[in-house]
Coordinates of C-alpha atoms and ligand atoms in Angstrom, one line a residue:
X75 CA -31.1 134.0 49.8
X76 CA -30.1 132.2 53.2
X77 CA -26.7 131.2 54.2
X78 CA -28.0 127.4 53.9
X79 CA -28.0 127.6 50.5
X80 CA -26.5 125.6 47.7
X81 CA -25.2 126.7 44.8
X82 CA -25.7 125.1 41.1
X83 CA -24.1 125.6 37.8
X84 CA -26.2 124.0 34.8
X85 CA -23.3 123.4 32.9
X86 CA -25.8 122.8 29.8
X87 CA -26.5 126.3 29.9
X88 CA -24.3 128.0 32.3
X89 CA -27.4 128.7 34.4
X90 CA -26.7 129.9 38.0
X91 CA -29.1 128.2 40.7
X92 CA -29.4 128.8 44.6
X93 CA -31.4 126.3 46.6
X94 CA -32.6 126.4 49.9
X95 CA -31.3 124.1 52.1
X96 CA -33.1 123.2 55.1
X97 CA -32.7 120.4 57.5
X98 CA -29.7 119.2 55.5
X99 CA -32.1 118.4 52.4
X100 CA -33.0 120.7 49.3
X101 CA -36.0 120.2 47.6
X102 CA -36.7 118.0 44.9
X103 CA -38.9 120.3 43.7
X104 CA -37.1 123.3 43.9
X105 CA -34.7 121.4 40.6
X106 CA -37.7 121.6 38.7
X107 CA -36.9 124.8 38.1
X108 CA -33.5 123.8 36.3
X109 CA -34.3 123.5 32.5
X110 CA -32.7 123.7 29.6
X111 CA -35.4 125.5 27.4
X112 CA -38.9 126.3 28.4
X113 CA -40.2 123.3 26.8
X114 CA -37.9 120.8 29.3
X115 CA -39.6 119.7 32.0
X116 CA -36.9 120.5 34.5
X117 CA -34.6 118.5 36.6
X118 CA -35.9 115.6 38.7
X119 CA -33.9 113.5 41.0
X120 CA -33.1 109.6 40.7
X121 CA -33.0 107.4 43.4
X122 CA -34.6 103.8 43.3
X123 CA -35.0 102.5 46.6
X124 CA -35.0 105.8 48.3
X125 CA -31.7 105.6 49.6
X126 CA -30.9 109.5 50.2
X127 CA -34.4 110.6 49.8
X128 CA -36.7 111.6 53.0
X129 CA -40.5 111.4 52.2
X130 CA -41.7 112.9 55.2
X131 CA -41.4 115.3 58.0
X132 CA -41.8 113.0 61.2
X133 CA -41.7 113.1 65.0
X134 CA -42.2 109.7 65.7
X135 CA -38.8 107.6 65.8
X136 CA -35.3 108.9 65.4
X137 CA -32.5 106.9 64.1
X138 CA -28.7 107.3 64.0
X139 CA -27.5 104.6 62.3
X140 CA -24.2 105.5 62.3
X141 CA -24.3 105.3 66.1
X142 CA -26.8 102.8 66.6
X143 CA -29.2 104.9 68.1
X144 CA -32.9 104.6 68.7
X145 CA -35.5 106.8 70.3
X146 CA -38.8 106.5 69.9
X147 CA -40.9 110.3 70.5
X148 CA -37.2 111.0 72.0
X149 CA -36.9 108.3 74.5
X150 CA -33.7 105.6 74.1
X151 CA -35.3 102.3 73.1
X152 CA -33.4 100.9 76.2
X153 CA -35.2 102.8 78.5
X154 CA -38.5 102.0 77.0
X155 CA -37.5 98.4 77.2
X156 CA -36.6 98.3 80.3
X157 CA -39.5 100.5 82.0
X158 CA -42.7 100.1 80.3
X159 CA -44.9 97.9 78.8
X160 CA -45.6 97.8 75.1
X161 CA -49.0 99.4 75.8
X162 CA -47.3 102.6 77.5
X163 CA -45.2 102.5 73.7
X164 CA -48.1 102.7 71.9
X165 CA -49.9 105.2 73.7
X166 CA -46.4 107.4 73.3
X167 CA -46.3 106.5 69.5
X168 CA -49.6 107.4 68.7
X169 CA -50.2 110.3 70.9
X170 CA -46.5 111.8 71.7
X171 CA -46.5 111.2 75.2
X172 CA -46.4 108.6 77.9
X173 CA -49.3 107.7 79.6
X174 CA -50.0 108.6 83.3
X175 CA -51.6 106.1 85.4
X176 CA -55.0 107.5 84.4
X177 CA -54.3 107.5 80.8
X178 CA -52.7 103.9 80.8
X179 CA -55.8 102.7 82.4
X180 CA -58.1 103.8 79.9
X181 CA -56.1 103.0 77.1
X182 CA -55.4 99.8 78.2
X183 CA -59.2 99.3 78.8
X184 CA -59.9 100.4 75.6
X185 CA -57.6 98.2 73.7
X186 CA -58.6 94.8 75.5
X187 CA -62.1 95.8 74.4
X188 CA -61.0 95.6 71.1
X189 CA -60.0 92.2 71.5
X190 CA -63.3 90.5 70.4
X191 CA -62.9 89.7 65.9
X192 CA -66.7 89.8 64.4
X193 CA -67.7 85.9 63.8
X194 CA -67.8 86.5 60.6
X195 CA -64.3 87.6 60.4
X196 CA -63.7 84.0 62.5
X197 CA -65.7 82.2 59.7
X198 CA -63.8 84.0 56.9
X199 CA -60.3 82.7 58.8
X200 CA -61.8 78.8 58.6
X201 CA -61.8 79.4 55.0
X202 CA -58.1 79.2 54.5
X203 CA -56.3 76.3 53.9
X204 CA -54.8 74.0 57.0
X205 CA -51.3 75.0 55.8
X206 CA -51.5 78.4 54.9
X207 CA -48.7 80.6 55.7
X208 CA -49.9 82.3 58.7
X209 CA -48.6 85.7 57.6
X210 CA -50.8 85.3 54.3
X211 CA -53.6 84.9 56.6
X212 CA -53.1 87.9 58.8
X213 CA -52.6 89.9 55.9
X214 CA -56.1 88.7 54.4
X215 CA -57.7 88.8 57.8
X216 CA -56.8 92.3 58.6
X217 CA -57.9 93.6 55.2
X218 CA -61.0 91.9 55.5
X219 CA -61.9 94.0 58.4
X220 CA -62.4 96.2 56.3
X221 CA -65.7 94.8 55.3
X222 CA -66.9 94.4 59.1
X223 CA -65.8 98.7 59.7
X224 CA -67.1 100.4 56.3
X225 CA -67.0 103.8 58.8
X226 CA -63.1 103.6 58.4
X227 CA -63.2 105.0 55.2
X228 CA -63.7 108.5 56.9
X229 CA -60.3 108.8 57.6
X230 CA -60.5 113.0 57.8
X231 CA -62.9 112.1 61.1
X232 CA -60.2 112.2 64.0
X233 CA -62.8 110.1 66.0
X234 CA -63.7 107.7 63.6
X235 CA -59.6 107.6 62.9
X236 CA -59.0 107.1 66.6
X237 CA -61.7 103.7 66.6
X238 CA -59.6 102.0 64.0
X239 CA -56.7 102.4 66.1
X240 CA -57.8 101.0 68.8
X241 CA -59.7 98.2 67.0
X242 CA -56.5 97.6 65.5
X243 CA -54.2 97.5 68.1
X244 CA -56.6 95.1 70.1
X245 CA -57.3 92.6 67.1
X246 CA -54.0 92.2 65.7
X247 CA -53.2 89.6 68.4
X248 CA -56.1 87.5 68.2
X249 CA -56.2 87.4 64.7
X250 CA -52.3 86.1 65.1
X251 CA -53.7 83.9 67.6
X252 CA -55.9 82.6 65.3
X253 CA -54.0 82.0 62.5
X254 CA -51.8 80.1 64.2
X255 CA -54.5 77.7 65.9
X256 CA -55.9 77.4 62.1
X257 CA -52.7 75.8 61.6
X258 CA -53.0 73.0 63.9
X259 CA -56.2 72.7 63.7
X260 CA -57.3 73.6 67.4
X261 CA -60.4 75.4 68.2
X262 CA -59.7 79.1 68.5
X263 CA -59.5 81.1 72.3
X264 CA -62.0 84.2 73.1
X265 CA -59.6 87.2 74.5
X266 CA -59.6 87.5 78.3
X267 CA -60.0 90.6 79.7
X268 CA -58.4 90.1 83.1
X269 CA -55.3 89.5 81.3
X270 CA -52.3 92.3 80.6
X271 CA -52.5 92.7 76.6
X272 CA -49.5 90.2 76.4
X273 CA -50.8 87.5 78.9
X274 CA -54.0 87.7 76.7
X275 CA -52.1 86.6 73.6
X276 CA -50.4 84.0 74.9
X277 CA -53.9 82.8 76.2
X278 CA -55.0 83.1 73.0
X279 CA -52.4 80.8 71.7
X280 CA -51.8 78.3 74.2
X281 CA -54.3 77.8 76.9
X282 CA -56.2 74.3 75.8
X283 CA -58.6 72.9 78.2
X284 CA -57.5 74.6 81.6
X285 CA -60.5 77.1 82.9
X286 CA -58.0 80.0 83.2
X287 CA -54.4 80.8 81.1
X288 CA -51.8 81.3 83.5
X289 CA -48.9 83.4 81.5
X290 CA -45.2 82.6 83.0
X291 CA -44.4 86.4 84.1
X292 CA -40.8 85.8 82.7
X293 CA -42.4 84.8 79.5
X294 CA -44.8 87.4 79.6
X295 CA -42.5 90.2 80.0
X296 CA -39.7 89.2 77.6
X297 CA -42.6 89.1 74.8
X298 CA -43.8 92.7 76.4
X299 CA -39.9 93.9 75.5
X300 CA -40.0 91.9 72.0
X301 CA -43.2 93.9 71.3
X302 CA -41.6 97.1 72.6
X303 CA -38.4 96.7 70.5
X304 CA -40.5 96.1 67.4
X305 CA -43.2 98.8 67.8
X306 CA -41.7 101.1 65.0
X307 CA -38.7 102.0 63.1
X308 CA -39.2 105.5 60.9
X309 CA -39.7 105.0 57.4
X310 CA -39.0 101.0 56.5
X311 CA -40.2 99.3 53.8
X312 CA -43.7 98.6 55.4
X313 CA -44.3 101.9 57.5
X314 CA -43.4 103.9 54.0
X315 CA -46.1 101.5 52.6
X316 CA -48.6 102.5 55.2
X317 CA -48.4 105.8 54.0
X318 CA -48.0 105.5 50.6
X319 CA -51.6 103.2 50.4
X320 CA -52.7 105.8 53.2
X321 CA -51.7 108.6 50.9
X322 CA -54.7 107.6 48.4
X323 CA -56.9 107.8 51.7
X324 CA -57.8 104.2 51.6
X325 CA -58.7 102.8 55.1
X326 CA -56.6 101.9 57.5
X327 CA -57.2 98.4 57.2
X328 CA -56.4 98.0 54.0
X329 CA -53.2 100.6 54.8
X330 CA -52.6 98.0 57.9
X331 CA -52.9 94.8 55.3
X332 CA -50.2 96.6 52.6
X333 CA -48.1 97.5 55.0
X334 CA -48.2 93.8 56.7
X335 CA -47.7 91.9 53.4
X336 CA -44.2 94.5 52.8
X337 CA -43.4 92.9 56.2
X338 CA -43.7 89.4 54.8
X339 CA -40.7 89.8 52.5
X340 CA -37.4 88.1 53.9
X341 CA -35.4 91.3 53.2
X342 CA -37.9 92.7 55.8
X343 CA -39.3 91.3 58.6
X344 CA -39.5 88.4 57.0
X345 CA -35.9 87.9 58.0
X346 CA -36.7 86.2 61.5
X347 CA -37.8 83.3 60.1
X348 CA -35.2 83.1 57.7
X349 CA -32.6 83.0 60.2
X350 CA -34.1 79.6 61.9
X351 CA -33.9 78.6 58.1
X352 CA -29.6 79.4 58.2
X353 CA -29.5 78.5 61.9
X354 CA -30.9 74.8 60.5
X355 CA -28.9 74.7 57.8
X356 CA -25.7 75.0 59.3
X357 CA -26.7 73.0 61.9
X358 CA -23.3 73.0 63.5
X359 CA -20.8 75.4 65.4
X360 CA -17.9 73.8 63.6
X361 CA -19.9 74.7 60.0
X362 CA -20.1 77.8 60.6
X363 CA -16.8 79.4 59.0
X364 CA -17.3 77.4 56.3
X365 CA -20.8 78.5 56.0
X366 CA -19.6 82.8 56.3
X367 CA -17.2 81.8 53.2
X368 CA -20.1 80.6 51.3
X369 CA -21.7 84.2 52.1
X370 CA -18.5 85.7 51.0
X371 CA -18.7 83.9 47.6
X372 CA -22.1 85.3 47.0
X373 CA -23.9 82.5 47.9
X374 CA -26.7 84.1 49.4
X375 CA -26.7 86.0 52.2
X376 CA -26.2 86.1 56.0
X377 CA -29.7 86.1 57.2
X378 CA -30.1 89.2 60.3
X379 CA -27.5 91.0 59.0
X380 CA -27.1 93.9 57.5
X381 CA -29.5 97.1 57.6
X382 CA -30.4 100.2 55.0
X383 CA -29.9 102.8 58.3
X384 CA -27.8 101.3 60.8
X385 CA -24.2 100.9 60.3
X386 CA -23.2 99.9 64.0
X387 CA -24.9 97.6 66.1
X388 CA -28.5 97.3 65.8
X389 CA -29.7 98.6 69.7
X390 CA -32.5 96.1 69.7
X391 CA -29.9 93.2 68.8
X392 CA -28.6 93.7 72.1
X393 CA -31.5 93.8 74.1
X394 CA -32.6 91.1 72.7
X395 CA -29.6 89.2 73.1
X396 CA -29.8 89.8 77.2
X397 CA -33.8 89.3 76.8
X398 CA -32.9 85.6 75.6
X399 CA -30.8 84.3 78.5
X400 CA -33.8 85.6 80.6
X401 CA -35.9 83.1 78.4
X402 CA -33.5 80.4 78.7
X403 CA -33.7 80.3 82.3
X404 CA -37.0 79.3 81.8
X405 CA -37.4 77.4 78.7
X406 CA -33.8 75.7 79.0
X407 CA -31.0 77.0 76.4
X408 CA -31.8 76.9 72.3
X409 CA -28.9 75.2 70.9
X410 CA -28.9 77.6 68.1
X411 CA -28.0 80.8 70.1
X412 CA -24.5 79.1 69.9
X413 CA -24.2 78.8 66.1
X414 CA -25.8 82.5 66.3
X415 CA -23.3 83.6 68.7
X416 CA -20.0 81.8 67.0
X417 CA -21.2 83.3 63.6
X418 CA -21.9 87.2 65.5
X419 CA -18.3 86.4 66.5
X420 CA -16.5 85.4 63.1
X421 CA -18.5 88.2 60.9
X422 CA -17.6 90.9 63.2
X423 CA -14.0 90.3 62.8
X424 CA -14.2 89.6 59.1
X425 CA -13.1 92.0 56.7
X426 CA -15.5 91.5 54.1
X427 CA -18.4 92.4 57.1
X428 CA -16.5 95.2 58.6
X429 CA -15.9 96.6 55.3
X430 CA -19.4 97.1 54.7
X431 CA -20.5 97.9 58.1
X432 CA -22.9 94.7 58.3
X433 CA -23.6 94.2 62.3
X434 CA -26.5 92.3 63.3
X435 CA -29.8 93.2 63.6
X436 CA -33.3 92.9 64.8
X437 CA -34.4 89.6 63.0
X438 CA -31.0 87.9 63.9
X439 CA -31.9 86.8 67.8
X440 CA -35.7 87.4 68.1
X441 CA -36.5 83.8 66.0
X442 CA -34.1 81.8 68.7
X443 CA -36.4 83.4 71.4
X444 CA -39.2 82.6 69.5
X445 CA -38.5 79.5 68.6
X446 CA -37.8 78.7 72.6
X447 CA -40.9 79.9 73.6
X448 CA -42.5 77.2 71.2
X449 CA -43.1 79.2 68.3
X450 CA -43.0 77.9 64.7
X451 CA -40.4 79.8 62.5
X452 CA -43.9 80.7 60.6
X453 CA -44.9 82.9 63.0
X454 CA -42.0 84.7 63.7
X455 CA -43.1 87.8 61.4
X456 CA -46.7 87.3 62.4
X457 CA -45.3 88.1 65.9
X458 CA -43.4 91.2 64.4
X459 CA -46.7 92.6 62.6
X460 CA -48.6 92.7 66.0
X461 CA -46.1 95.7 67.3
X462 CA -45.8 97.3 64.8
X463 CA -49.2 98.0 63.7
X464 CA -48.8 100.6 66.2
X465 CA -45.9 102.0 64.5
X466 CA -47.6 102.2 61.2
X467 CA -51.0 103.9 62.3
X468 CA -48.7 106.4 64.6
X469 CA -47.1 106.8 60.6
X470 CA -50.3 107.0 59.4
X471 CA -51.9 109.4 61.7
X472 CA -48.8 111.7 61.2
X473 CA -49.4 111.6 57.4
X474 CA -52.9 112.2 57.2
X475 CA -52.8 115.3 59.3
X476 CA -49.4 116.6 57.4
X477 CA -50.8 119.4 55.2
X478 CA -47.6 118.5 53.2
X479 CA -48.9 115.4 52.2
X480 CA -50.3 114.6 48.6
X481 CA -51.6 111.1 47.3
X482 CA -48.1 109.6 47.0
X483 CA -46.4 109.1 43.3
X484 CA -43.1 109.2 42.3
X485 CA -41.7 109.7 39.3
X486 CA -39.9 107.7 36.2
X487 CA -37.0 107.5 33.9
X488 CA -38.9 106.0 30.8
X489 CA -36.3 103.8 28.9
X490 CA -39.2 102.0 27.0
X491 CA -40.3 102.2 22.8
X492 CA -42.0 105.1 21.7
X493 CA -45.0 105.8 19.1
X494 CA -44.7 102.2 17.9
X495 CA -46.7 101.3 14.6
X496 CA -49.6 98.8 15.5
X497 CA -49.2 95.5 13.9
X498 CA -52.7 93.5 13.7
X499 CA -53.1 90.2 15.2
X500 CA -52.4 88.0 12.6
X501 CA -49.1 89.7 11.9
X502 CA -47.4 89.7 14.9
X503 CA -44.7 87.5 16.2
X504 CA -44.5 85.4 18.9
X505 CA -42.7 87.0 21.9
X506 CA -40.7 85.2 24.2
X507 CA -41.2 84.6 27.8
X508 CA -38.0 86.1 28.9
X509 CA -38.4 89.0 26.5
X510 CA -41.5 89.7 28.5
Ligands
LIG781 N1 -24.9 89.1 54.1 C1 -23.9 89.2 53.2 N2 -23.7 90.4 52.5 C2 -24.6 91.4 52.7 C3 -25.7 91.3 53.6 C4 -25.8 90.1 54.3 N3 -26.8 89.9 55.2 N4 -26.3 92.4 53.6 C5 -25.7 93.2 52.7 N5 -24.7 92.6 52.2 C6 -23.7 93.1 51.2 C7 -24.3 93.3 49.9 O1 -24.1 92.1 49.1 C8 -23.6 94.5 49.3 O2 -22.3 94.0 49.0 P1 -21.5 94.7 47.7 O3 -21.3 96.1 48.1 O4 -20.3 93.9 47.5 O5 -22.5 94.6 46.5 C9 -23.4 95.4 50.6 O6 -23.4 94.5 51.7 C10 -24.5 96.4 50.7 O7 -25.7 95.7 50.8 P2 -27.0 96.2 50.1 O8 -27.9 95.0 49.8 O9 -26.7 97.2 49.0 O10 -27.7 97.0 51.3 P3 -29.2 97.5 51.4 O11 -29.2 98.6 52.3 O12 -29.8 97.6 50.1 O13 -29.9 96.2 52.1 C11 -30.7 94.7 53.7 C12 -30.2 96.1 53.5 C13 -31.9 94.4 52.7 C14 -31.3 94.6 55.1 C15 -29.6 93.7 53.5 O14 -28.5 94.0 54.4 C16 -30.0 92.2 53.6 O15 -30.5 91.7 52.7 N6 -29.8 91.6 54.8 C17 -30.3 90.2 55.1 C18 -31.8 90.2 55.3 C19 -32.2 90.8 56.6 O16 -31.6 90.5 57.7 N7 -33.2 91.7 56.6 C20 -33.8 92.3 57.8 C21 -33.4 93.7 57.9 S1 -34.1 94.4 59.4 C22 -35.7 94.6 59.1 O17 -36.2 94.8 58.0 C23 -36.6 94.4 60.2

């Protein structure tokens, strides 16, 4: 047996155990072994919401929460922000390396002729109500691709794999695009290829009756570093739902579509548009401390705060915070940053914050730039699903090739009634709704 090796008494049965330890994890598996007659079905471990359980082997992004660390395929997220442009990211996300100048032209041709959506996907969009929540809409939209690419159900083809990357990658924007000019009502904008992948979706969104988009390069490049900073983050609620519908070797799409609708959820990236929500609420600097008391009183919580993994100072907070004043110098100052910074300010030094490590993080900034760019709180996690659909399929990719890697299903505790005696129909009583 190895020195990294733990040692386990059953005290049950008195039973001895050594476990492997490797990569400071045992595993759960190897418990199974741990029974207390050959009839038991041996030990299993508990742990809703996967809080100390890792579900994968990956190379893709490291985190140290503790420090506030983030690399991506072991580069600083700071570095990457500051030097390359999203599509550089997800060329080293999906393939391990950054691109040379070769590479990035390719890829970057590739993508932007991905751009086009199938008119019948465009039909299928002018279905949906005026009002719909645009996230709902990208998350129908990108599963119904599904019906345009049947081919993408041969996910154990690398090439065919590959295709539904790239299609991906290049249609997320314009179907954002879209479902944002379905709310308003405007006609929707063909991608233009002369455009960086950015430029092109901010032509998408905004050009109206001008013959060519012009994107403000201070614009353009702060949305480049928001897409950079939200490109991937290791095994979050929606990446660990891209592999877990991936697991069953459904097609990407549909993978991409789970994945985006885990997003939606304000404890996820749904967050962003939250925070406008607070920000609105409180409305004022001078409400603020009475507003972090509410918080404290369990009255809901303070929206961009708080993380599963980091317990320091989310590293994209703060390059989004700088990113900001670059957008302010452009689009004049949002009012809110204030009441964002003051209540940065009083939860840092309060006691019930610093207690439990609550710093902020990603969501709390990016809606203020958003929302002085001219973006409707709505889209705020439509704008976070375009990045990171590279970080899922670079999750995805990784899974489907992992040998490890079974159809995903974890286990139970059944607390529930056993071997019941069937009552017919007529005999039964009524149950009530909160029974149920
Ligand atoms: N405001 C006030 N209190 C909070 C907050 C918050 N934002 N976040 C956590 N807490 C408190 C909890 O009430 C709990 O207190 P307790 O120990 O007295 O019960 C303690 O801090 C630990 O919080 P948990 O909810 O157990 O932490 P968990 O890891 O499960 O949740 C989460 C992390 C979901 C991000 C949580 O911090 C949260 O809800 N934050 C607000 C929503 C948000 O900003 N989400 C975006 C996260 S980033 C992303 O997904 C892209």
């Amino acid at each position: 047996m190895p020195n990294e090796s733990i040692t386990i008494t059953d005290n049950r049965t008195n039973h001895v155990y050594a476990l492997p330890i490797e990569n400071g994890t045992v595993r759960a598996m190897d418990l199974r072994q741990i029974k207390t007659d050959p009839e038991d079905f041996g030990l299993m471990t508990y742990d809703p919401a996967f809080m100390n359980t890792a579900s994968c082997r990956s190379s893709v992004t490291f985190i140290d929460g503790e420090r506030g660390i983030l690399e991506y395929r072991g580069y600083p997220i700071e570095v990457l922000a500051e030097h390359c442009t999203f599509l550089e990211v997800a060329h080293l996300l999906l393939f391990g390396e950054l691109p040379n100048e070769t590479q990035l032209k390719d890829w970057t041709y590739e993508i932007t002729h991905h751009t086009m959506v199938h008119e019948t996907t465009k039909r299928f969009m002018e279905g949906f109500r005026h009002d719909a929540h645009p996230m709902a809409l990208l998350v129908s939209t990108v599963a119904a691709l599904a019906t345009v690419y049947p081919e993408a159900r041969d996910v154990h083809n690398p090439r065919i794999r590959l295709l539904q990357i790239k299609r991906l990658i290049g249609k997320m924007p314009s179907i954002a695009a879209m479902s944002y000019r379905h709310s308003l009502g405007f006609p929707y904008v063909y991608p233009d290829n002369d455009l960086s992948y950015t430029a092109n979706f901010m032509n998408m969104l905004w050009r109206m009756v001008e013959p060519k988009y012009a994107a403000n390069p201070v614009l353009e490049r702060a949305l480049d570093i928001l897409f950079i900073l939200h490109a991937d983050h290791e095994q979050n609620c929606s990446a660990s739902t891209m592999r877990s519908v991936g697991s069953s070797h459904a097609d990407p799409y549909l993978a991409t579509a789970a994945a985006a609708a885990a997003l939606s959820g304000p404890l996820h990236g749904g967050a962003n548009e939250e925070v406008l929500r607070m920000l609105d609420e409180i409305g004022s600097k001078d409400r603020v401390p009475g507003y972090i008391k509410e918080v404290k009183e369990g009255h809901g919580k303070l929206m961009g705060f708080g993380h599963r993994v980091y317990k320091n100072y989310d590293p994209r907070a703060k390059i989004i915070k700088w990113t900001a004043e670059k957008v302010f110098e452009v689009t004049g100052r949002n009012p809110k940053i204030e009441i964002a910074l003051e209540l940065e300010r009083i939860a840092l030094q309060d006691e019930y914050f610093i207690k439990r490590k609550l710093y902020p993080n990603v969501d709390f900034y990016s809606g203020i730039i958003y929302e002085a760019m001219g973006f409707k709180p709505e889209m705020f996690t439509v704008l976070f699903a375009i990045p990171r659909t590279a970080g899922w399929l670079a999750q995805w990719q990784e899974m489907i090739v992992d040998p490890e890697q079974k159809i995903g299903r974890p286990r139970q505790i059944y607390i529930g009634s056993r071997m019941r005696e069937f009552v017919p129909i007529e005999k039964r009583e009524a149950v009530s709704a909160k029974k149920a």
